Short mmCIF file of C-alpha atoms in Angstrom, two decimals:
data_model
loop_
_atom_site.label_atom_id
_atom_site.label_comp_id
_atom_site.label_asym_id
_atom_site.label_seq_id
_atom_site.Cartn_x
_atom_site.Cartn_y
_atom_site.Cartn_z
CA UNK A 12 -55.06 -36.55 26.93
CA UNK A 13 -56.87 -39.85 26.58
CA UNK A 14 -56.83 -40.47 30.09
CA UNK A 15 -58.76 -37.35 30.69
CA UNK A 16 -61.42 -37.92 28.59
CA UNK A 17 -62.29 -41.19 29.64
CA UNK A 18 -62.13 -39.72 32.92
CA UNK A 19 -64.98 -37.43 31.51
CA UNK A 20 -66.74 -40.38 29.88
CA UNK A 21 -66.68 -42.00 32.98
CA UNK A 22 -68.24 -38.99 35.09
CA UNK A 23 -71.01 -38.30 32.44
CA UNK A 24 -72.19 -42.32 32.66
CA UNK A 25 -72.52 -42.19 36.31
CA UNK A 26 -74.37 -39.13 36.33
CA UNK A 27 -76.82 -40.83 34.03
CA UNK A 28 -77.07 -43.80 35.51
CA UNK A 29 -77.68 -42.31 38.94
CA UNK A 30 -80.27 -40.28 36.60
CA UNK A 31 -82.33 -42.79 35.18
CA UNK A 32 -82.32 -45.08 38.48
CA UNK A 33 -83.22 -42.05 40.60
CA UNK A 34 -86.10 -42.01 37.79
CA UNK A 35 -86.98 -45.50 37.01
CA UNK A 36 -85.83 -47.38 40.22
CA UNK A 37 -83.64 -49.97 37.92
CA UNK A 38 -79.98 -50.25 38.16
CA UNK A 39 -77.48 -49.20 34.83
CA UNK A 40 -75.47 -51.61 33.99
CA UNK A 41 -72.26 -51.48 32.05
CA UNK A 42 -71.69 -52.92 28.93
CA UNK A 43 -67.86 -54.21 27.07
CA UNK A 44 -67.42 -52.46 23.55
CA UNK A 45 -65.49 -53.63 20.81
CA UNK A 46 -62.13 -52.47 20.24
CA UNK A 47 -61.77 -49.05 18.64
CA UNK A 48 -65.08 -47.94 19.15
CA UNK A 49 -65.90 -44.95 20.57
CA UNK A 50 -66.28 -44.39 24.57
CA UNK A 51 -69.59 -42.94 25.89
CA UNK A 52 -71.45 -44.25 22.70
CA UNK A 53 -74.00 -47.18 23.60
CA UNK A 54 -74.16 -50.77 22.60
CA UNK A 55 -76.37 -53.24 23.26
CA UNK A 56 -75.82 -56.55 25.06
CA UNK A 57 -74.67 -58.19 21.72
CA UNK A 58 -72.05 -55.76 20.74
CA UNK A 59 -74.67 -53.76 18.72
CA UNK A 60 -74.43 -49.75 18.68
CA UNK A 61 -77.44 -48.59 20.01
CA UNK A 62 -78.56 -45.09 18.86
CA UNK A 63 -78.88 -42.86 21.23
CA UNK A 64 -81.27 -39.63 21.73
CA UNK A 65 -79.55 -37.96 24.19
CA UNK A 66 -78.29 -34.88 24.21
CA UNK A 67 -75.05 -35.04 26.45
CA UNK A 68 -73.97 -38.01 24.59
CA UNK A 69 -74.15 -35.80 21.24
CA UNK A 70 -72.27 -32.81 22.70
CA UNK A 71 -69.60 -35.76 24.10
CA UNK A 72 -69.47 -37.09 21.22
CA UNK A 73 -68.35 -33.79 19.31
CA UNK A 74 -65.75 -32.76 22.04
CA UNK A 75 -64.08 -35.71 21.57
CA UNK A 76 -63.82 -35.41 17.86
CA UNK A 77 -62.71 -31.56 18.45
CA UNK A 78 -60.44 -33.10 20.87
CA UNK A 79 -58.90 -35.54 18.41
CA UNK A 80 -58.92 -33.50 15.90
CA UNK A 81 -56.98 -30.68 17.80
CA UNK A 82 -54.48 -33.45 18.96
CA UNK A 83 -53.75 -34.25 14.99
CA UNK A 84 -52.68 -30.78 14.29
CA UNK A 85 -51.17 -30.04 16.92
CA UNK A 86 -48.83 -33.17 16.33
CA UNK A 87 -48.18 -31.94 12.76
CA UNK A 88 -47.47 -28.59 13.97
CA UNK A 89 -44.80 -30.06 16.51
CA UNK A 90 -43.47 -32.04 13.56
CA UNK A 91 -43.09 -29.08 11.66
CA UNK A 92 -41.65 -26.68 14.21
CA UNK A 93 -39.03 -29.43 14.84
CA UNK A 94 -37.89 -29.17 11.21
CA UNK A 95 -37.46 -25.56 11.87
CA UNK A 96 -35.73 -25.61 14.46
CA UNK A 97 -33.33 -28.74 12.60
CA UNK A 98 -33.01 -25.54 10.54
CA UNK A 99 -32.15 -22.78 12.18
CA UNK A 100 -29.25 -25.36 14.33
CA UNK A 101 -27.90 -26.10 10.50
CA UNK A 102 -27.40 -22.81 10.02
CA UNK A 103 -25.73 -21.88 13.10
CA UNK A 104 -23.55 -25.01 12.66
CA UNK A 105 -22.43 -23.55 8.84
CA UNK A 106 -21.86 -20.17 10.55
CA UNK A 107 -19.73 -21.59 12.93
CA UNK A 108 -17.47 -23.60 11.06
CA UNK A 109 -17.08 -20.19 8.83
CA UNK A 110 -15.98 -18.59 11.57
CA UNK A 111 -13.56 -21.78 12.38
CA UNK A 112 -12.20 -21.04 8.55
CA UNK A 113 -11.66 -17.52 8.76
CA UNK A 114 -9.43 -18.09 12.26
CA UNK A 115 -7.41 -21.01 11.18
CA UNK A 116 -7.11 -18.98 7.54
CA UNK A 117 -5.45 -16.00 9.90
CA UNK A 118 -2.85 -18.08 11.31
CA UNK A 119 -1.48 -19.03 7.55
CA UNK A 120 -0.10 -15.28 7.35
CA UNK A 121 -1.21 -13.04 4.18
CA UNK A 122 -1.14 -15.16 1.04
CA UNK A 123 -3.15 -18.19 3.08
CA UNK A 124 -5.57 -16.07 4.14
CA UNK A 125 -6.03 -14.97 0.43
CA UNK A 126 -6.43 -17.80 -0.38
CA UNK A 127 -9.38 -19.60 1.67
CA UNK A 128 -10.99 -15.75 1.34
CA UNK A 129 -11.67 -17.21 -2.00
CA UNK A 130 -13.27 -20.09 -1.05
CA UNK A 131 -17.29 -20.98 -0.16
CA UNK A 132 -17.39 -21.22 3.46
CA UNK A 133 -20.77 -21.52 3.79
CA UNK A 134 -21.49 -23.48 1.22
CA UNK A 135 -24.61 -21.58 -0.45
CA UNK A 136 -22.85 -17.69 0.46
CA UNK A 137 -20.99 -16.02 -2.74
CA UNK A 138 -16.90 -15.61 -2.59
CA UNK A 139 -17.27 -11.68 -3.38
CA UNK A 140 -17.20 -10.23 0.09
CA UNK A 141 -20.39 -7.36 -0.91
CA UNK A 142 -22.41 -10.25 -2.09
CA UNK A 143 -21.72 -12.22 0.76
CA UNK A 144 -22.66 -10.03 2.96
CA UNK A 145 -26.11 -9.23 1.20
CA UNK A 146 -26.78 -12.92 1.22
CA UNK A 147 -26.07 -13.05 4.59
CA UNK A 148 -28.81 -9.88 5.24
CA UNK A 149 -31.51 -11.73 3.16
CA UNK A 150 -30.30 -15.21 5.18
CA UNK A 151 -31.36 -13.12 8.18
CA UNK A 152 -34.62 -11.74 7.10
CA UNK A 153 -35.89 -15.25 6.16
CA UNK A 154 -35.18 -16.10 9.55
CA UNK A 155 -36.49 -13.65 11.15
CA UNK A 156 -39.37 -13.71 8.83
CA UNK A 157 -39.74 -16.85 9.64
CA UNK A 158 -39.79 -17.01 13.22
CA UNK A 159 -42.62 -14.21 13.31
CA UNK A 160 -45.05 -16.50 11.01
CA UNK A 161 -44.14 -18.90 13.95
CA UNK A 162 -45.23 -17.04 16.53
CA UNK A 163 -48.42 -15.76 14.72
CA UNK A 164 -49.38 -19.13 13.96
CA UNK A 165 -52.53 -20.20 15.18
CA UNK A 166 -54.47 -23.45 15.16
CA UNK A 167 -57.76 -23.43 13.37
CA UNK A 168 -60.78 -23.85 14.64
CA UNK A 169 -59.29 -23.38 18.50
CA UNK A 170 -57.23 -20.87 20.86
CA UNK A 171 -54.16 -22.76 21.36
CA UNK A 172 -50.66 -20.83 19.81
CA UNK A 173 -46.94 -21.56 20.03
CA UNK A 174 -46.20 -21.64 23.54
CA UNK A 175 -43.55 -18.97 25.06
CA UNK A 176 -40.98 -21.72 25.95
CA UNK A 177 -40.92 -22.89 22.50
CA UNK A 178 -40.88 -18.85 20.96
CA UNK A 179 -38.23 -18.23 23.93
CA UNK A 180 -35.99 -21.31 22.35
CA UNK A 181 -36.43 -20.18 18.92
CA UNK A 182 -35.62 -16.40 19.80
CA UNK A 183 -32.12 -17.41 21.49
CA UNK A 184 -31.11 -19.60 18.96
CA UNK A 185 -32.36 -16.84 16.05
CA UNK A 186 -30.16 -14.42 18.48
CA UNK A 187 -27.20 -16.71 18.79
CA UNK A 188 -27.11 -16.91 14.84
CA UNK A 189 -27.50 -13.08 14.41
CA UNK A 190 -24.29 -12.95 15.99
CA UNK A 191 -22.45 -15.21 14.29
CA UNK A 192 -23.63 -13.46 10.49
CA UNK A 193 -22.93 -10.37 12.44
CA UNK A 194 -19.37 -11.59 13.31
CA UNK A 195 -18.59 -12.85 10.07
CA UNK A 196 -20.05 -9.31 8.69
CA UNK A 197 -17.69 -7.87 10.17
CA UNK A 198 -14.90 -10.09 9.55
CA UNK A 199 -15.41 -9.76 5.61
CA UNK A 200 -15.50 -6.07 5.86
CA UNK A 201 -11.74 -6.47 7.62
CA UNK A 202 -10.65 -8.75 5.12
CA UNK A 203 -11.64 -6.11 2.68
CA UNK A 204 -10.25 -3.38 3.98
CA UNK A 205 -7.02 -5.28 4.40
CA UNK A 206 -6.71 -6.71 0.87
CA UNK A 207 -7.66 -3.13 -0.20
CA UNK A 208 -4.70 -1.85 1.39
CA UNK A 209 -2.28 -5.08 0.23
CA UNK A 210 -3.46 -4.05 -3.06
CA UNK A 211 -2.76 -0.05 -3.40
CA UNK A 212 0.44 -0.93 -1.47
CA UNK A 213 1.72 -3.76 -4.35
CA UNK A 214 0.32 -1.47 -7.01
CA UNK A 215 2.50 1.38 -5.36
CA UNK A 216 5.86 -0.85 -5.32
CA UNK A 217 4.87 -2.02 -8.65
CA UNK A 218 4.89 1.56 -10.02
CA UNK A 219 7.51 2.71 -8.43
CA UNK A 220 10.12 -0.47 -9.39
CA UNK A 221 8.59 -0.03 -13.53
CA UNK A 222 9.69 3.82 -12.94
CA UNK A 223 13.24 2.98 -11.49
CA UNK A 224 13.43 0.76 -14.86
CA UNK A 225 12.24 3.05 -17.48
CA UNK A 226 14.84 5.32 -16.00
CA UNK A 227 17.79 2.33 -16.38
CA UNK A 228 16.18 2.09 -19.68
CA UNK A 229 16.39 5.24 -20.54
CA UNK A 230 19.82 5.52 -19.23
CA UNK A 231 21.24 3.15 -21.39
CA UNK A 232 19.60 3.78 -24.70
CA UNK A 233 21.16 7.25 -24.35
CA UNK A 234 24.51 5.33 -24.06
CA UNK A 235 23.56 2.74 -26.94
CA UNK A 236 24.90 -0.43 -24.52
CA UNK A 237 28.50 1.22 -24.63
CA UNK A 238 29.16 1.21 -21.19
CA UNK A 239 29.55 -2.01 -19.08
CA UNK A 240 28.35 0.29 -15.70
CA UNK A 241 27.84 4.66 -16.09
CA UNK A 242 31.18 5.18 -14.64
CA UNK A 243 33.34 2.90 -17.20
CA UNK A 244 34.05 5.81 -19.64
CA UNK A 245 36.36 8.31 -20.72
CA UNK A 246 36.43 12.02 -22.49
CA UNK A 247 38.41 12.61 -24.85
CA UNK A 248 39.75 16.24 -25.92
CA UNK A 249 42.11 15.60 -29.20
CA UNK A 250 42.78 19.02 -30.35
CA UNK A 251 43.89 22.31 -28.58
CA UNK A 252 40.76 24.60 -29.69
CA UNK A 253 38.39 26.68 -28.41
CA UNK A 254 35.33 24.29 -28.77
CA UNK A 255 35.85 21.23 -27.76
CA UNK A 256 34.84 20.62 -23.79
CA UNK A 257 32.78 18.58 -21.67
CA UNK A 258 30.05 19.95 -19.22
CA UNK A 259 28.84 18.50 -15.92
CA UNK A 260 24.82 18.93 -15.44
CA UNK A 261 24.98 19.09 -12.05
CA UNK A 262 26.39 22.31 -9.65
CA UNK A 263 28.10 22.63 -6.72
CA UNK A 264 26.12 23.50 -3.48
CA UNK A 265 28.19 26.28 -0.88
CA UNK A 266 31.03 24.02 0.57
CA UNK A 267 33.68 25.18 3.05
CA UNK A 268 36.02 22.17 1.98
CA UNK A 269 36.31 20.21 -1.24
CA UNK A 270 37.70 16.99 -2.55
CA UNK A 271 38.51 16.60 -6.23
CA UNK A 272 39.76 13.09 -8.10
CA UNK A 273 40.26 12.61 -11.38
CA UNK A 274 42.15 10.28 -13.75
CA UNK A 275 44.28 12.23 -16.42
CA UNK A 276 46.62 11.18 -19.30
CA UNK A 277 47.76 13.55 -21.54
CA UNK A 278 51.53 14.24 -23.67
CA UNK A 279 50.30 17.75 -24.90
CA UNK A 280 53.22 20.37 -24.39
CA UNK A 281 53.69 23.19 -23.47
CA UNK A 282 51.91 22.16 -20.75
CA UNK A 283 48.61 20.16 -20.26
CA UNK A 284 46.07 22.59 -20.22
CA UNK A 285 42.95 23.09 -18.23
CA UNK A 286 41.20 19.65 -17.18
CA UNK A 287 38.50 21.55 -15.19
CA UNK A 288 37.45 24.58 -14.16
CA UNK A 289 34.29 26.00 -12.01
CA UNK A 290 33.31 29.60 -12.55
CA UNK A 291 30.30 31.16 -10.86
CA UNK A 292 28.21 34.55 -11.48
CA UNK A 293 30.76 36.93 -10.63
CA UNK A 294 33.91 34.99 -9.87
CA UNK A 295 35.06 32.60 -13.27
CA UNK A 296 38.08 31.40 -11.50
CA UNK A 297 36.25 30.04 -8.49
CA UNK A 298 37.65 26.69 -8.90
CA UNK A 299 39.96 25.96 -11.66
CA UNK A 300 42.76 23.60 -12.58
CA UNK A 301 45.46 24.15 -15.12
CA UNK A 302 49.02 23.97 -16.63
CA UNK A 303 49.53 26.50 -18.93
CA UNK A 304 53.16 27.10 -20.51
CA UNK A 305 55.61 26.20 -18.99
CA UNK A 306 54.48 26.83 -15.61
CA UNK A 307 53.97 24.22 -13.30
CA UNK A 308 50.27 22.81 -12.55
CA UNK A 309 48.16 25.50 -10.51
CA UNK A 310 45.16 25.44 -8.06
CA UNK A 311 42.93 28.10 -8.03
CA UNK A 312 40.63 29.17 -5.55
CA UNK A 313 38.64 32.34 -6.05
CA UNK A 314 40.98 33.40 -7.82
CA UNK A 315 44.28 32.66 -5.37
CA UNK A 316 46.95 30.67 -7.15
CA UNK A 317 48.64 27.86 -5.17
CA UNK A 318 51.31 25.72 -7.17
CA UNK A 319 51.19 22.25 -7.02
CA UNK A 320 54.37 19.31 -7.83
CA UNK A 321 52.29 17.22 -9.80
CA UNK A 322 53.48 15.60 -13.52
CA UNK A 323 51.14 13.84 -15.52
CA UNK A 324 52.38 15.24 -19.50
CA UNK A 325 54.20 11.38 -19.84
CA UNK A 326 51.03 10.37 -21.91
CA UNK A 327 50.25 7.54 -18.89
CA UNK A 328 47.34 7.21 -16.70
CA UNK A 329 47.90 9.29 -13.89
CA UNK A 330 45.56 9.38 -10.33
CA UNK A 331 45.37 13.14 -9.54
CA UNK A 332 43.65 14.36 -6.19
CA UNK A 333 43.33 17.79 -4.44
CA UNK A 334 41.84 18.68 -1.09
CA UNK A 335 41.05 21.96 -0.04
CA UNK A 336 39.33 23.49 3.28
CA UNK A 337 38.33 26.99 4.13
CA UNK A 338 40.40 27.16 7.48
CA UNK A 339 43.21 28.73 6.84
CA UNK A 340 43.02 27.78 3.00
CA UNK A 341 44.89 24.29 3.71
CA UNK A 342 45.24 22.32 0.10
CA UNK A 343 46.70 19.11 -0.32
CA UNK A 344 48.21 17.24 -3.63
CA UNK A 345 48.17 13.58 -4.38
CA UNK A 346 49.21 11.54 -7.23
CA UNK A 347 49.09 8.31 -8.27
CA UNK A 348 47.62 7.72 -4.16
CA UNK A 349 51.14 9.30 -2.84
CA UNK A 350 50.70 13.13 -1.10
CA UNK A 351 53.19 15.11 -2.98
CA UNK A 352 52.68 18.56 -1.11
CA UNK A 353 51.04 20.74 0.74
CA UNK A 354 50.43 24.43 1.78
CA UNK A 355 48.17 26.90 3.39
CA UNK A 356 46.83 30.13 2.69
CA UNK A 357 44.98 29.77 -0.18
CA UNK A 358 41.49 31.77 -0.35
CA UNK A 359 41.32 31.50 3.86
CA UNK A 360 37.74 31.43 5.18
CA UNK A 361 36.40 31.77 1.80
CA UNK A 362 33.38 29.32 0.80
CA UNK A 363 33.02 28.04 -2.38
CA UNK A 364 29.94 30.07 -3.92
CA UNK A 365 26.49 27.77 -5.47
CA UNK A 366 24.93 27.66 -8.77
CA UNK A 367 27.85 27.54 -11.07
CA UNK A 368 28.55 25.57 -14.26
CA UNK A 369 31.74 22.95 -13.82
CA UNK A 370 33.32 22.81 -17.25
CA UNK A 371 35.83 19.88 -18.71
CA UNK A 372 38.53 20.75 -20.76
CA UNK A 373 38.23 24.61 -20.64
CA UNK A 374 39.24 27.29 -18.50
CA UNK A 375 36.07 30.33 -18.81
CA UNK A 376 36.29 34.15 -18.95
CA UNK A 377 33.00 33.96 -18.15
CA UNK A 378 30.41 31.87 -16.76
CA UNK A 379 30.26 29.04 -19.14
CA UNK A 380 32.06 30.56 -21.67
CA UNK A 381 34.65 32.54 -23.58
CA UNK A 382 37.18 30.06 -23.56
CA UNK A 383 40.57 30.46 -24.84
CA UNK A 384 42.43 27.23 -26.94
CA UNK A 385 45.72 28.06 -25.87
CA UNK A 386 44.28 26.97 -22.35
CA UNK A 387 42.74 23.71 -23.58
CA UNK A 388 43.24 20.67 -22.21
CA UNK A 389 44.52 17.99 -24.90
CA UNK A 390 44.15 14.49 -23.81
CA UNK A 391 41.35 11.76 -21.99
CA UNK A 392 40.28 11.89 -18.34
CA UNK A 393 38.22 9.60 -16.63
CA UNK A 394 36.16 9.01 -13.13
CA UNK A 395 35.87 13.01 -12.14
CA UNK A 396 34.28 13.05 -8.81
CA UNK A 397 33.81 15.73 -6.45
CA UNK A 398 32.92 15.27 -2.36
CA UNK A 399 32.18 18.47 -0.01
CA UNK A 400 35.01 17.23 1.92
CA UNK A 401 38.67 16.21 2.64
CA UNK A 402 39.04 12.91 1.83
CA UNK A 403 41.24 10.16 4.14
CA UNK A 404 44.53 9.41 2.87
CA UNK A 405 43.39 5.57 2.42
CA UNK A 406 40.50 6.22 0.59
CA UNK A 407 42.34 8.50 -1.99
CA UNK A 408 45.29 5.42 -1.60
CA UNK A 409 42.45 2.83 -2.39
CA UNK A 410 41.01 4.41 -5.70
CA UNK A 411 44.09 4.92 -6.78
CA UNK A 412 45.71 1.17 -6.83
CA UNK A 413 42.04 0.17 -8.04
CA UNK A 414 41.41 -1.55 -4.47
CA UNK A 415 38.28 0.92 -4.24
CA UNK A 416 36.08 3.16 -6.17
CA UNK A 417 34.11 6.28 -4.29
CA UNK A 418 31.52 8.07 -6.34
CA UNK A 419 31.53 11.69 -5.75
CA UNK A 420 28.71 12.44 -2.86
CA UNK A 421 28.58 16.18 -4.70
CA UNK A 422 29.44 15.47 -8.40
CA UNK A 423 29.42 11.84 -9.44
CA UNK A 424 30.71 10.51 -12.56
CA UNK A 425 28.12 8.81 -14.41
CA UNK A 426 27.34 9.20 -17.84
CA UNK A 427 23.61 11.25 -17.74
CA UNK A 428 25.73 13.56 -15.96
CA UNK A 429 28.18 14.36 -18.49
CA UNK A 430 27.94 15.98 -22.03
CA UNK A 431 30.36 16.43 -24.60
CA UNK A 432 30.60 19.71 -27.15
CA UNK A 433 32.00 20.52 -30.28
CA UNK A 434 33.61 17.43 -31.15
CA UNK A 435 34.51 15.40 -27.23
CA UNK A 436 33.93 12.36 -27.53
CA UNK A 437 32.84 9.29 -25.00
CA UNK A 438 34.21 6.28 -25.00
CA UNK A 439 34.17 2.82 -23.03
CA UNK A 440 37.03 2.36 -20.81
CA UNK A 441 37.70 0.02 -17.92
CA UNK A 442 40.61 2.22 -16.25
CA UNK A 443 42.51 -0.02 -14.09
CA UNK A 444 43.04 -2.61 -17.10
CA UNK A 445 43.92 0.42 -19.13
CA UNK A 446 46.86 1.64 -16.71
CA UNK A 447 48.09 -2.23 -16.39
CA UNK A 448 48.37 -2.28 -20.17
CA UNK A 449 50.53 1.45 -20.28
CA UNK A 450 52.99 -0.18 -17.46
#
């Protein structure tokens, strides 16, 4: 820029000089200056500034000022679109080492990733994922806010504006950091949604594990701490009357074969009694079990009597199990884990009918009822469990040398399933350290 106007100064002389010799016949000669004065403007042979009258000079004079003058702002606005752009880089820079967070936070797994979610990652942005993503909007605005005052700027008093190569720079860079907020936008949301999710999910399990202990709770206030587990207990039926029985909650779904175990002890005589029985709208004796008399233990199925050569009146624990199945009405007859009998025919290709009431200690006239004392069984029993089918030989073997113990899959004994009337009572009882202690 200097070069080119004292290339102008230099024209403009020799135009005068030609000028005024073209005029006068004299020659112009040229004059040093002192250092920092200005070109163009005259001096006499001593160093002196001469004043001087004409009018190119003047306008000379003023360009260069204009000239100088543009140069200064120009500078400062250079200076200050440098700062900007010092700007705009630190802000891609903090948007890119978020980003470098959020992927190195992935790789620690679930809780990590929790963890530096809670942390600033760009430095001035807020660790709540909404208000980090409306700082990053406003972030954005200023920018581009920014850049357009840029672009509109314009230098007073002349016609120069930003150039395109600088706006060009400026837009790519404002572009390149759009896409990083934009990226990390839409990496919050994700971690959002996710933790969301982790949240209902934990808040589900948590419910869910407080209702399974309410209910173990609830379970064992009803049995006052009693019972080491639900199935260490026994019933016991003291006197032969009319009132005293247990009842199962539970019923027994249509089954076309049946497995029943039980643990019995009882010295009542004439005979033992009825330790279960399972009657059904229509058909009392569906299922029933008794010794009445003198008559030796009987199985009945609907009604059809089958004798059995069991003998558990000794006043020990005794292991009693009977199978049944609907083809050709084959029963089996264990005790103590050893098959004593078997037979056939009983009730063929009948099924055992739903929705009845299983009663303990009773046998019914009618559904749940009408029960007659000189059919009642006297004694304790323990660990009745039912299964909707024939059991192995080893498993029956197994419960009954206390090597195994098989909750019913139909009727279960546990204590919330079990109530006792009229006088039954419930006690604690650990079975297998009972029978040791009777042998």
């Amino acid at each position: 820029m200097l070069n080119l106007i004292v290339g102008i100064l230099y024209l403009v002389s020799g135009r005068t000089a030609r000028a005024n010799e073209g005029a006068t016949g004299s020659r112009f000669v040229c004059n040093a200056i002192p250092p920092g004065a200005e070109p163009g403007c005259g001096y006499g042979p001593t160093g002196n500034r001469v004043q001087s009258t004409s009018q190119v000079e003047d306008e000379l004079r003023n360009t260069i000022i204009q000239l100088r003058e543009t140069i200064l702002l120009q500078k400062e606005t250079i200076v200050s679109q440098q700062g900007t752009i010092k700007e705009l880089n630190s802000k891609l820079a903090r948007c890119e080492s978020s980003a470098d967070d959020t992927s190195q936070s992935r790789a620690r797994g679930q809780g990590s990733r929790r963890k530096e979610y809670g942390k600033n990652t760009m430095g001035d942005l807020p660790r709540d994922p909404s208000e980090t993503i409306d700082q990053l909007g406003k972030t954005m605005q200023s920018l581009k806010g920014r850049l357009e005052s840029l672009e509109q700027l314009r230098l007073p008093g002349s016609n120069l504006s930003l150039t395109s190569e600088l706006r060009e720079v400026l837009r790519q860079r404002l572009e390149v950091l759009e896409g990083q907020l934009l990226r990390k936008v839409s990496e919050l949301e994700e971690e959002k949604s996710q933790l969301l999710n982790e949240t209902a999910g934990h808040r589900q399990r948590t419910e869910s594990m407080l209702s399974s202990l309410l209910e173990r709770i609830t379970e064992l206030e009803r049995t006052n701490n009693a019972f080491k587990s639900p199935e260490d207990f026994k019933v016991s039926l003291s006197v032969r009357t009319n009132y005293l029985f247990g009842r199962i909650k539970k019923s027994l779904p249509e089954m076309y074969a049946f497995t029943v175990c039980m643990w019995l002890k009882s010295s009542a005589s004439p005979g033992i009694g009825t330790p279960f029985s399972y009657g059904v709208p229509g058909q009392a004796n569906e299922i029933v079990l008794i010794e009445w008399g003198n008559n030796p233990i009987e199985l009945l199925v609907n009604d059809k009597v089958a004798q059995l050569p069991l003998s558990v009146s000794d006043g020990r624990w005794h292991h009693i199990c009977i199978t049944w199945t609907t083809r050709d009405g084959f029963w089996e007859a264990y005790q103590d884990g050893e098959r004593l009998g078997t037979g056939d025919n009983l009730a063929p290709w009948h099924p055992i009918k739903p929705g009845g009431v299983i009663i303990l200690g009773q046998e019914q006239d009618i559904v749940g009822g009408r029960f007659d004392a000189t059919q009642a069984f006297v004694g304790e029993m323990s660990q009745f469990n039912m299964w909707d089918r024939v059991l192995r030989p080893g498993d029956i073997i197994g419960m009954a040398n206390c090597s195994a113990y098989m909750p019913g899959n139909v009727i279960p004994w546990v204590d919330t399933n079990v109530e006792v009337m009229g006088g039954a009572t419930k006690a604690p009882l650990e079975i297998c350290e009972e029978r040791a202690f009777d042998s």
